XYZ file of C-alpha atoms in Angstrom:
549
model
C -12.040 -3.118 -28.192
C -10.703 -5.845 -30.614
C -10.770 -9.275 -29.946
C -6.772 -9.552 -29.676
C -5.733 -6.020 -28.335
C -2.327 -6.678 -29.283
C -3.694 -6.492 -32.941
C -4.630 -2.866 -31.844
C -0.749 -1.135 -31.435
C 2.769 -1.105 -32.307
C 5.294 -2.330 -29.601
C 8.552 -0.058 -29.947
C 10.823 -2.641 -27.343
C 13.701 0.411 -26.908
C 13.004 4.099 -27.250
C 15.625 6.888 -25.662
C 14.328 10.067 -23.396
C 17.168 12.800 -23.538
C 17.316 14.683 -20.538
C 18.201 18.206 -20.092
C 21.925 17.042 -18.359
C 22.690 14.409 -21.891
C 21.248 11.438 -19.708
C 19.352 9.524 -21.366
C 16.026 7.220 -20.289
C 14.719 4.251 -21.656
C 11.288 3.776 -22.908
C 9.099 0.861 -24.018
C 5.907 2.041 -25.965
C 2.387 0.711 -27.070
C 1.150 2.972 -29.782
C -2.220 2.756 -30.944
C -2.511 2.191 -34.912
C -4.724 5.282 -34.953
C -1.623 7.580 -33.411
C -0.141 7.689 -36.615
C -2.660 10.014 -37.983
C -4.406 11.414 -34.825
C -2.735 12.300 -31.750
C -3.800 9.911 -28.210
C -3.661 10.612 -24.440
C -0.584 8.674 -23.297
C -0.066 6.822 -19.842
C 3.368 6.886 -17.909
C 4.708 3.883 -15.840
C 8.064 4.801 -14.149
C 9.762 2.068 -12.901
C 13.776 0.613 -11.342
C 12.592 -3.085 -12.866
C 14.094 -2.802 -16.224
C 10.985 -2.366 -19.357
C 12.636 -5.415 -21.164
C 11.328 -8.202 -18.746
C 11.241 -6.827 -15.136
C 7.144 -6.133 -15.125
C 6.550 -7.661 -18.957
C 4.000 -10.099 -18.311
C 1.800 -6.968 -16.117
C 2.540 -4.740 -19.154
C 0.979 -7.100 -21.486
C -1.658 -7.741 -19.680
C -2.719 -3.974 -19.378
C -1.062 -1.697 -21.773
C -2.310 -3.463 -24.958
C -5.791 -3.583 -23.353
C -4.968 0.182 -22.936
C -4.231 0.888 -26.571
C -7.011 -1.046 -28.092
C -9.369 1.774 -26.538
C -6.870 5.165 -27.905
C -4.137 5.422 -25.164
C -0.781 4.927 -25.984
C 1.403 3.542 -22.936
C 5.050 4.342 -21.919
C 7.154 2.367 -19.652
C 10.136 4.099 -18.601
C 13.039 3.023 -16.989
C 14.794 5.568 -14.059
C 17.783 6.179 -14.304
C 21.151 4.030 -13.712
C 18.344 0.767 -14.023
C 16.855 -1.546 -17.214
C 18.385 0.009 -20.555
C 18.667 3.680 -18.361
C 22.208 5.265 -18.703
C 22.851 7.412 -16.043
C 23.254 6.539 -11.628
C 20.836 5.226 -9.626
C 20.798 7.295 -6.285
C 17.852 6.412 -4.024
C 14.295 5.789 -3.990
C 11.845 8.406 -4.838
C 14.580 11.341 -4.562
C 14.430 14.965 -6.259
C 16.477 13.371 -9.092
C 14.145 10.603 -9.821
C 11.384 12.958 -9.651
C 12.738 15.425 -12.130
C 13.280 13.366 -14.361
C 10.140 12.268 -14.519
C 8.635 15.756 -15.255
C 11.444 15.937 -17.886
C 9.801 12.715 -19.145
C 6.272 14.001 -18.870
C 7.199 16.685 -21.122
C 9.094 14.648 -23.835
C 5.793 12.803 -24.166
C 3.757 15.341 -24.335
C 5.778 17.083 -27.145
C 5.480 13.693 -29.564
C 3.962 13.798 -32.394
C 1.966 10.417 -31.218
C 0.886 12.383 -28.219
C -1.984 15.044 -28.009
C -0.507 16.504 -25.120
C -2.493 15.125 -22.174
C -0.436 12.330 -19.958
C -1.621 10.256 -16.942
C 0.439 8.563 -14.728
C -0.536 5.198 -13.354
C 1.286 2.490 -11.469
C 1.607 -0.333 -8.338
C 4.222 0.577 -5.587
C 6.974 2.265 -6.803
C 5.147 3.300 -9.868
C 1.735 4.168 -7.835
C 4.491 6.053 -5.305
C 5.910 8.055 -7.660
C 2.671 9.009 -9.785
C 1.457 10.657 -6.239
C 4.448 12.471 -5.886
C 5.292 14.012 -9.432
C 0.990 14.649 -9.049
C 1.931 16.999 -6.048
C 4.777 18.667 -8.387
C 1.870 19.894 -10.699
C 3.789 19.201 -14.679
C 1.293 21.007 -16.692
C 0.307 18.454 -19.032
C -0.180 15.268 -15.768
C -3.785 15.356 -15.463
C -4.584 12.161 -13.893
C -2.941 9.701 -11.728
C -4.033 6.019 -10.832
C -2.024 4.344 -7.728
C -2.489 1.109 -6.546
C -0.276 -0.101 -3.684
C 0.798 3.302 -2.593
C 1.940 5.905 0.259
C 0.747 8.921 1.231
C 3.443 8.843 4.598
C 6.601 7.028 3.532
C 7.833 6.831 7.113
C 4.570 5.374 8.622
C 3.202 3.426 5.773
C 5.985 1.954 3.516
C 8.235 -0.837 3.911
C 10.595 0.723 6.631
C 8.893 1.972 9.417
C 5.691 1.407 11.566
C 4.899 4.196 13.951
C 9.167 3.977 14.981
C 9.396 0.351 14.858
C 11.533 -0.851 11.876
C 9.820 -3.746 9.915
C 11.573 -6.872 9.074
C 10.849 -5.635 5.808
C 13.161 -2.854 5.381
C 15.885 -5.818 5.228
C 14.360 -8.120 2.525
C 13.501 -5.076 0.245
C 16.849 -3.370 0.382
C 18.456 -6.809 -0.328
C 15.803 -7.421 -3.188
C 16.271 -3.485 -4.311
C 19.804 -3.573 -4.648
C 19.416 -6.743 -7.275
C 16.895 -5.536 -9.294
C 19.215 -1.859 -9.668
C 22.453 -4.249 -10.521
C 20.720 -6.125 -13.310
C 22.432 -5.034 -16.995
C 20.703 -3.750 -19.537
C 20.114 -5.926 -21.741
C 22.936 -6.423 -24.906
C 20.219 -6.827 -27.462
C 18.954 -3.319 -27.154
C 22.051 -1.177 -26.289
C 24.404 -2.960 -28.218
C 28.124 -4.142 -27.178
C 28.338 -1.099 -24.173
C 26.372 -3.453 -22.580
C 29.263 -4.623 -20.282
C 31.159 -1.602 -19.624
C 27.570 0.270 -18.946
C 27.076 -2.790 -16.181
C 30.187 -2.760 -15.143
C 30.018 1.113 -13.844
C 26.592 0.748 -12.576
C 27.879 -2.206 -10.134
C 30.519 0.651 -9.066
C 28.136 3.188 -8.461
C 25.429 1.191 -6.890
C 24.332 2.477 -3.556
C 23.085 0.121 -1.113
C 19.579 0.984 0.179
C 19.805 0.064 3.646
C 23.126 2.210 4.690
C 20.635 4.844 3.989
C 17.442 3.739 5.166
C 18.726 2.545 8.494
C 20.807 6.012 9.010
C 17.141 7.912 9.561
C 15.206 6.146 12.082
C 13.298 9.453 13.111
C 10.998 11.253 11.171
C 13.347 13.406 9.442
C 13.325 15.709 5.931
C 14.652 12.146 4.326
C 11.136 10.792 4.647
C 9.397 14.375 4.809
C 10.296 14.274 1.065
C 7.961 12.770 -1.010
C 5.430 12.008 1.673
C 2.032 13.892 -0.076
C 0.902 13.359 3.695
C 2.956 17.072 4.225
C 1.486 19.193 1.646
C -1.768 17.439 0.655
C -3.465 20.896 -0.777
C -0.960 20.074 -3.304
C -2.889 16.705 -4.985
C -5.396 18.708 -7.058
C -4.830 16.468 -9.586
C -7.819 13.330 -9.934
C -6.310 10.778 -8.432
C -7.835 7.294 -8.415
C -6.106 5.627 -5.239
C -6.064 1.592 -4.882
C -4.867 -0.998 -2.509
C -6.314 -4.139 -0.781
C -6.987 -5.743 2.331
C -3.554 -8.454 1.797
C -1.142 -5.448 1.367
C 0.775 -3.713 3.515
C -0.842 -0.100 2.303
C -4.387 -0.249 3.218
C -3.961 3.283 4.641
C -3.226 5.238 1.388
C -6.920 5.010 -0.306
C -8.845 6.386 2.435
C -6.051 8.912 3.618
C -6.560 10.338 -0.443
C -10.252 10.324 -0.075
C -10.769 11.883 3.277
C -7.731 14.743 2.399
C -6.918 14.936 -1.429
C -8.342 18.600 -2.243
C -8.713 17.166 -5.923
C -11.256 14.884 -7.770
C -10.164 11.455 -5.513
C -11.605 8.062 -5.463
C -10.409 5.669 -3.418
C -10.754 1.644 -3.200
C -9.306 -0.929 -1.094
C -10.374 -4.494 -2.386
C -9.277 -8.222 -0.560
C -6.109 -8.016 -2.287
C -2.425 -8.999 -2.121
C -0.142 -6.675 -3.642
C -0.939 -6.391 -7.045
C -2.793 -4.999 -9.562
C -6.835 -5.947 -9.120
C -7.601 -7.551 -12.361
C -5.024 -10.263 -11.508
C -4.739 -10.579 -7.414
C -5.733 -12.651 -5.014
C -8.067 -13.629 -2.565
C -10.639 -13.474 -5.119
C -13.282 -11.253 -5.959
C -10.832 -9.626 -8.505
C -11.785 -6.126 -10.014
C -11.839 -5.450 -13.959
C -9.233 -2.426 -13.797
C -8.638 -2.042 -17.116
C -12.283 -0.934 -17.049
C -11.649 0.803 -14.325
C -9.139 2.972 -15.656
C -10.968 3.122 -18.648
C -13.745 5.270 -17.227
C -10.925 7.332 -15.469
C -8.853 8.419 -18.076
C -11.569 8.655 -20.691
C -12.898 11.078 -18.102
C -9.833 13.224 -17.220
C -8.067 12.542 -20.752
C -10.324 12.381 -23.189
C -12.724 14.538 -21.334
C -15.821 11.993 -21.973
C -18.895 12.722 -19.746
C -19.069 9.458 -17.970
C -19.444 10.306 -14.512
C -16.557 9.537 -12.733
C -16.156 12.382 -10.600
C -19.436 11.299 -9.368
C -18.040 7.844 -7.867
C -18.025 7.195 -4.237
C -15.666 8.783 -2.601
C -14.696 5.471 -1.147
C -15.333 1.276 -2.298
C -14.474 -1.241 -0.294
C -15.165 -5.001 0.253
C -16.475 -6.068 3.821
C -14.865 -9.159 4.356
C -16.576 -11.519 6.780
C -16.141 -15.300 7.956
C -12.433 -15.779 7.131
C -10.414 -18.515 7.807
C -7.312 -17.901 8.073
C -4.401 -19.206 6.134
C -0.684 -18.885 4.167
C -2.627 -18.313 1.059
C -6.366 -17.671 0.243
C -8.260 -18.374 -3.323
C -11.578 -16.628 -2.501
C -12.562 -13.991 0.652
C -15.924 -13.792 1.979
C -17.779 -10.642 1.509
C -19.686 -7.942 0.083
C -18.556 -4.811 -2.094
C -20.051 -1.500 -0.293
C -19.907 1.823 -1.260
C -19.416 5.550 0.810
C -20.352 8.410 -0.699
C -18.333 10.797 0.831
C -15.116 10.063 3.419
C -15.272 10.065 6.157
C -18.612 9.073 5.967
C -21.907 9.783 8.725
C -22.901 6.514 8.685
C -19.743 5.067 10.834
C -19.347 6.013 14.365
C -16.840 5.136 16.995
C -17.511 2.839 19.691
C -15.882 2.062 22.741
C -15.295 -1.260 24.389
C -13.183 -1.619 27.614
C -11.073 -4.458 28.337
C -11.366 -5.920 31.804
C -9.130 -7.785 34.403
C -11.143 -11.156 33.681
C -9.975 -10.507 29.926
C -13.398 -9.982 28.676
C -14.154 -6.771 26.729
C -17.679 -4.998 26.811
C -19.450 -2.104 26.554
C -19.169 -1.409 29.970
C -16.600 0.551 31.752
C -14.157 -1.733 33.805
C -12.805 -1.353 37.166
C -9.185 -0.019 37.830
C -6.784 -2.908 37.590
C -3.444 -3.771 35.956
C -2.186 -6.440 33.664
C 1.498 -7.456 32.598
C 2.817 -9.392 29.651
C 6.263 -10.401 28.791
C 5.803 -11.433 25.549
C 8.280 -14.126 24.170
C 9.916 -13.115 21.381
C 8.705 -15.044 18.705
C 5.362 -13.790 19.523
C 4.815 -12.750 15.761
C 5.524 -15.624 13.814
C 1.930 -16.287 12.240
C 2.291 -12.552 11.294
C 2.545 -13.168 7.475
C 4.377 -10.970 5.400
C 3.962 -7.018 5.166
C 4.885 -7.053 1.722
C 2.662 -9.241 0.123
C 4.146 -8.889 -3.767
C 5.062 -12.682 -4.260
C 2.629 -15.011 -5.777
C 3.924 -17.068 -2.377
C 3.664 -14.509 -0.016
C 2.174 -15.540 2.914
C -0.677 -13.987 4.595
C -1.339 -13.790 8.091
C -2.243 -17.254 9.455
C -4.409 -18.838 12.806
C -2.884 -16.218 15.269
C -3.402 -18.842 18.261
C 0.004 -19.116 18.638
C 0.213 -15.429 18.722
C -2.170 -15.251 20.844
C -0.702 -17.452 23.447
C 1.748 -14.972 24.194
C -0.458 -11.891 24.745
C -2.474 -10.453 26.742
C -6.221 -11.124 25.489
C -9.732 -9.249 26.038
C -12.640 -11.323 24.420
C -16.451 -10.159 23.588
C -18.839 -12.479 24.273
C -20.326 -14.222 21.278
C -21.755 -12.216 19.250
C -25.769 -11.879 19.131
C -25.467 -9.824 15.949
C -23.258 -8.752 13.102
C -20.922 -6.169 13.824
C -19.850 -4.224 10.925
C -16.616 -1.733 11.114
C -14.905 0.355 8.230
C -12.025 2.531 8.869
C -8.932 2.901 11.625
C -9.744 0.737 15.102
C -8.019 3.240 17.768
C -6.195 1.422 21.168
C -6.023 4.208 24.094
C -4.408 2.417 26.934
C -1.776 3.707 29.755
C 0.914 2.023 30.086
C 4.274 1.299 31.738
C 7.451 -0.847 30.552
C 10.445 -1.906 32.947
C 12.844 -0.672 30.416
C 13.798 2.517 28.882
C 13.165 1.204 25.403
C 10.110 -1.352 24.699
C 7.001 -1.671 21.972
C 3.549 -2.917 22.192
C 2.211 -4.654 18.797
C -2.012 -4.675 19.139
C -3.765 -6.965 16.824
C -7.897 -6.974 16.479
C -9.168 -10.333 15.704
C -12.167 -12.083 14.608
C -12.527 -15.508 16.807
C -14.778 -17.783 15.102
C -17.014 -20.066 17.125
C -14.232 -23.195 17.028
C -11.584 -20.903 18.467
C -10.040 -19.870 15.674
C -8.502 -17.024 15.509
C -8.417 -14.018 12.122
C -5.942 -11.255 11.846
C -8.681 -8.519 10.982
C -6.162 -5.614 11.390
C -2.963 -4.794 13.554
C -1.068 -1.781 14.530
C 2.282 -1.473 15.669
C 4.761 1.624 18.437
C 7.876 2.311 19.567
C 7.058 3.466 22.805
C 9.803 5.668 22.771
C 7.771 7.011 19.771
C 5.074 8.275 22.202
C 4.832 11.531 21.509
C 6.104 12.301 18.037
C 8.190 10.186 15.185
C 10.901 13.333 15.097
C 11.501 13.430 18.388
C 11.577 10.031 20.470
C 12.218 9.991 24.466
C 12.954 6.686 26.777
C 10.463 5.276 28.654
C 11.120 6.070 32.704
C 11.175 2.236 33.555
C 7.808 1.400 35.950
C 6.273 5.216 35.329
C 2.842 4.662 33.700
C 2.263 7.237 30.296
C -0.602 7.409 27.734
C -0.303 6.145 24.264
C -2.846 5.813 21.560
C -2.068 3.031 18.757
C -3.790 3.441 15.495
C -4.432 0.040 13.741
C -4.148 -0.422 9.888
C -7.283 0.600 8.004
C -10.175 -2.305 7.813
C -13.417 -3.676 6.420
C -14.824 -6.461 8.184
C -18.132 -7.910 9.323
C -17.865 -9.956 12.701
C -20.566 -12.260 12.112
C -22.888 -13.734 15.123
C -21.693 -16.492 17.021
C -17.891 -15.316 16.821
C -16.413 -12.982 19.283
C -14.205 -9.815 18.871
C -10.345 -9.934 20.344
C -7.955 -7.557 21.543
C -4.383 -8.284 21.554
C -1.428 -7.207 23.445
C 2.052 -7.874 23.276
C 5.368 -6.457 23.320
C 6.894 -8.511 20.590
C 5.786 -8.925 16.885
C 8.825 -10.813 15.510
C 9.244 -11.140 12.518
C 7.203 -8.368 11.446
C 8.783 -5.960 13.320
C 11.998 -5.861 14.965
C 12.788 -6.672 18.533
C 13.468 -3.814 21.364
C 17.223 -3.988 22.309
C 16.292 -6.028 25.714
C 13.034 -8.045 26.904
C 10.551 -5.857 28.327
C 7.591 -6.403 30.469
C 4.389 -3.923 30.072
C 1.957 -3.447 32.531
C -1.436 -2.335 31.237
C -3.863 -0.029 33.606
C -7.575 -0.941 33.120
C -10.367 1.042 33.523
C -11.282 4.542 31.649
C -7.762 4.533 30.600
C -7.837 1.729 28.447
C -10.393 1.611 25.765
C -10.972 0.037 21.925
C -12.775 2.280 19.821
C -14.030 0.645 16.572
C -15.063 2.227 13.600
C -18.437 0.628 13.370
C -21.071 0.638 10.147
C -24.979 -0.030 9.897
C -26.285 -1.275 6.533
C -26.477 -4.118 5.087
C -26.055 -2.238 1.171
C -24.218 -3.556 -1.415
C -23.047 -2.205 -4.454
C -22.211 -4.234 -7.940
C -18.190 -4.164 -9.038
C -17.511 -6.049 -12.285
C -14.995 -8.638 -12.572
C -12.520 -9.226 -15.467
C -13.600 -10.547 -19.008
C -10.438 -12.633 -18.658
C -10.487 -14.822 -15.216
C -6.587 -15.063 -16.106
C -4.978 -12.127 -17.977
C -1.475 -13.072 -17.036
C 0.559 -14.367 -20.397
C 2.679 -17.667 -19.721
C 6.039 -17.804 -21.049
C 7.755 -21.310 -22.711
């Protein structure tokens, strides 16, 4: 690698992709200098956020990195968006997808091109490199996705387990301004404004659509690798962090993607790991160095041999709006799920303590109020202010609470906390928001992970049913995916409520839930010995971000 990358390509700003219908796509490309006499492995990003300037200080942080070391990137934009011609129509729909084999092709027929593409990218990009993956274009034969989905009902931005996420508002709003931007007049010429002009026309807003399929339906069957996952034989290197709002994608890859999968969920926000926050940040360029010279270039390097799964234990948190560093330890599993963690059960009593030991029958209600929620943070964590989940004391206060004793020794968990409780609401319609949290020894109180249902929801996401107001039923509440270390001296909590505003959004009338202790209401924790460690290399550039005048 030179010392100035940039040195190392040439940037074409505006290339067009014809299509098979006359549309035509719009391309940015980094070509290596040696492309012009020897053909390079070329990596895809697919994106609504217009190539000019919507990601450009991301692209040159990575893509001339990327061409210093023989790949030449491509950043496309989808159609009816950036310098696209064409209709936008949805997210992630058969159109979209298409088009981006169409794409795949086009690139692999250049002359700069030696016919082998990955496909890399965060969110939408790291979405749609999954789901072309599971459409098998012959020359896609690697795929890196940080920020991702495998379930697009359960884990994106729009739904949690039936409960609509506060979310689903501020991204359609956000979505529909990013897809109305025009392309810009220095690249397409003076068609600029009637180009805009019909695009504005055609523009469909997201949440008409979004809102319209509240169940489970084909909508969010489609493009959810979660229903076909023999299909992902293609390597897959699957990313996210601790911060985001898709913690569940890496390990969902590892423990079902048929194909050569690695999976890694760091301390991060959303964004890409050489450049996120809480700090330790990962060199990725390196990263996906060693995975596309492997799948590629076909070097011998090993990287099938990774650990099925990386993760950072966090440990010791305080919790705030925004965090610099995170406490921890990088650890590694070999294969996913892994021998070494075991469930174990804890049981919530009526004197709110929670043990080892099986509790007496009892009940316990909570009305929650409704802003019971509000040091949530943000799901969607893509901001450089987003705001992470802060003390939850004040969440606290308005839930119902079961509280280890302080801790004698460290207690190490990796992987999906499980709530099993039965339950009854005095309304037909109700949710119960459960929140596991690390309580340090001056009270307080981390966010360690959180899961979310619509109790109407009980039984399946296709096919919801009220509640029979007062009649107990048995529901099982998977939290988010989770690394953490609860150190000696602070205590584990369990959280109940029935409101989680603004995170989620409210049940149509206040509801109180009345909780049945005893063998039917248990915490099972994914817990890990070791005390291993394993070595991940940060970034040769602490900030690879460009600044702009």
């Amino acid at each position: 690698m030179t010392d100035d990358p940039a040195q190392s390509c040439s940037v074409v700003e505006h290339r067009l992709i014809p299509l098979s219908d006359g549309r035509h796509l719009a391309c940015r490309l980094w070509l290596p200098h040696s492309s012009e006499s020897t053909p390079v492995p070329a990596i895809l990003e697919y994106l609504p956020y217009r190539k000019r300037d919507g990601t450009s200080q991301r692209d040159e942080a990575t893509y001339p990195e990327l061409a210093a070391i023989g790949y030449a990137g491509v950043r496309v934009d989808i159609s009816g968006t950036g310098e696209s011609d064409g209709e936008f129509d949805d997210e992630y729909s058969p159109r979209e997808l298409a088009d981006g084999i169409e794409v795949i092709e086009w690139i692999a027929a250049q002359d700069w091109c030696d016919g082998k593409i990955g496909m890399m990218g965060i969110s939408w990009g790291g979405f749609n490199s999954l789901q072309i993956a599971a459409l098998k274009p012959p020359a896609l034969k690697a795929v890196i996705a940080i920020g991702a989905t495998v379930d697009r009902y359960n884990d994106d931005i729009h739904y949690k387990n039936g409960c609509l996420l506060y979310s689903n508002f501020w991204w359609s709003s956000v979505m529909l301004c990013y897809a109305s931007r025009p392309p810009d007049p220095l690249l397409v010429g003076d068609n600029w404004r009637r180009s805009w002009l019909k695009r504005l026309q055609t523009q469909p807003f997201p949440l008409e659509k979004w809102l319209a399929h509240q169940r489970r339906d084909d909508y969010w069957r489609h493009g959810s690798v979660c229903e076909c996952y023999e299909a992902m034989t293609v390597p897959a290197l699957v990313i996210s962090g601790w911060a985001d709002g898709y913690v569940n994608a890496p390990p969902a890859a590892a423990a079902h993607f048929p194909g050569k999968t690695k999976a890694i969920n760091g301390p991060w926000v959303h964004q890409y790991p050489h450049f996120a926050y809480p700090h330790p940040r990962m060199d990725f360029v390196a990263e996906a160095r060693r995975w596309w010279d492997r799948w590629l270039k076909g070097t011998e390097n090993d990287a099938e041999s990774l650990p099925a799964y990386r993760a950072y234990i966090s440990e010791n948190v305080r919790p705030g709006p925004w965090r610099e560093h995170e406490a921890g330890r990088w650890i590694a599993e070999n294969t996913w799920p892994s021998e070494t963690i075991q469930a174990k059960t804890y049981y919530p009593d009526i004197g709110g303590r929670l043990s080892l030991a099986l509790a007496e029958e009892a009940t316990a209600s909570i009305c929650s109020p409704l802003d019971c929620g509000t040091a949530s943070g943000e799901y969607f964590t893509l901001k450089p202010d987003s705001e992470l989940a802060g003390d939850q004391r004040p969440d606290d206060a308005g839930s119902l609470l079961f509280e280890s004793e302080r801790l004698t020794s460290a207690v190490e968990i990796l992987g999906r906390p499980v709530m099993r409780l039965r339950v009854s609401i005095d309304r037909p319609i109700g949710l119960l928001a459960i929140r596991l949290l690390d309580v340090h020894p001056d009270g307080t109180s981390f966010r360690v992970s959180w899961g979310v249902i619509n109790l109407t929801h009980r039984k399946a996401n296709d096919s919801p049913e009220p509640m029979i107001p007062d009649q107990a039923v048995d529901v099982q509440v998977c939290l988010d995916e989770c690394g953490y270390r609860f150190l000696p001296g602070h205590s584990i909590r369990i959280a109940i409520s029935t409101a989680y505003w603004p995170m989620v959004m409210p049940p149509p009338q206040i509801t109180t839930a009345t909780v049945h202790l005893g063998r039917h209401c248990v915490l099972e924790l994914p817990e890990r010995d070791g005390t291993d460690t394993i070595t991940v290399t940060a970034p040769t550039v602490a900030d690879p971000l460009p600044e702009y005048p």
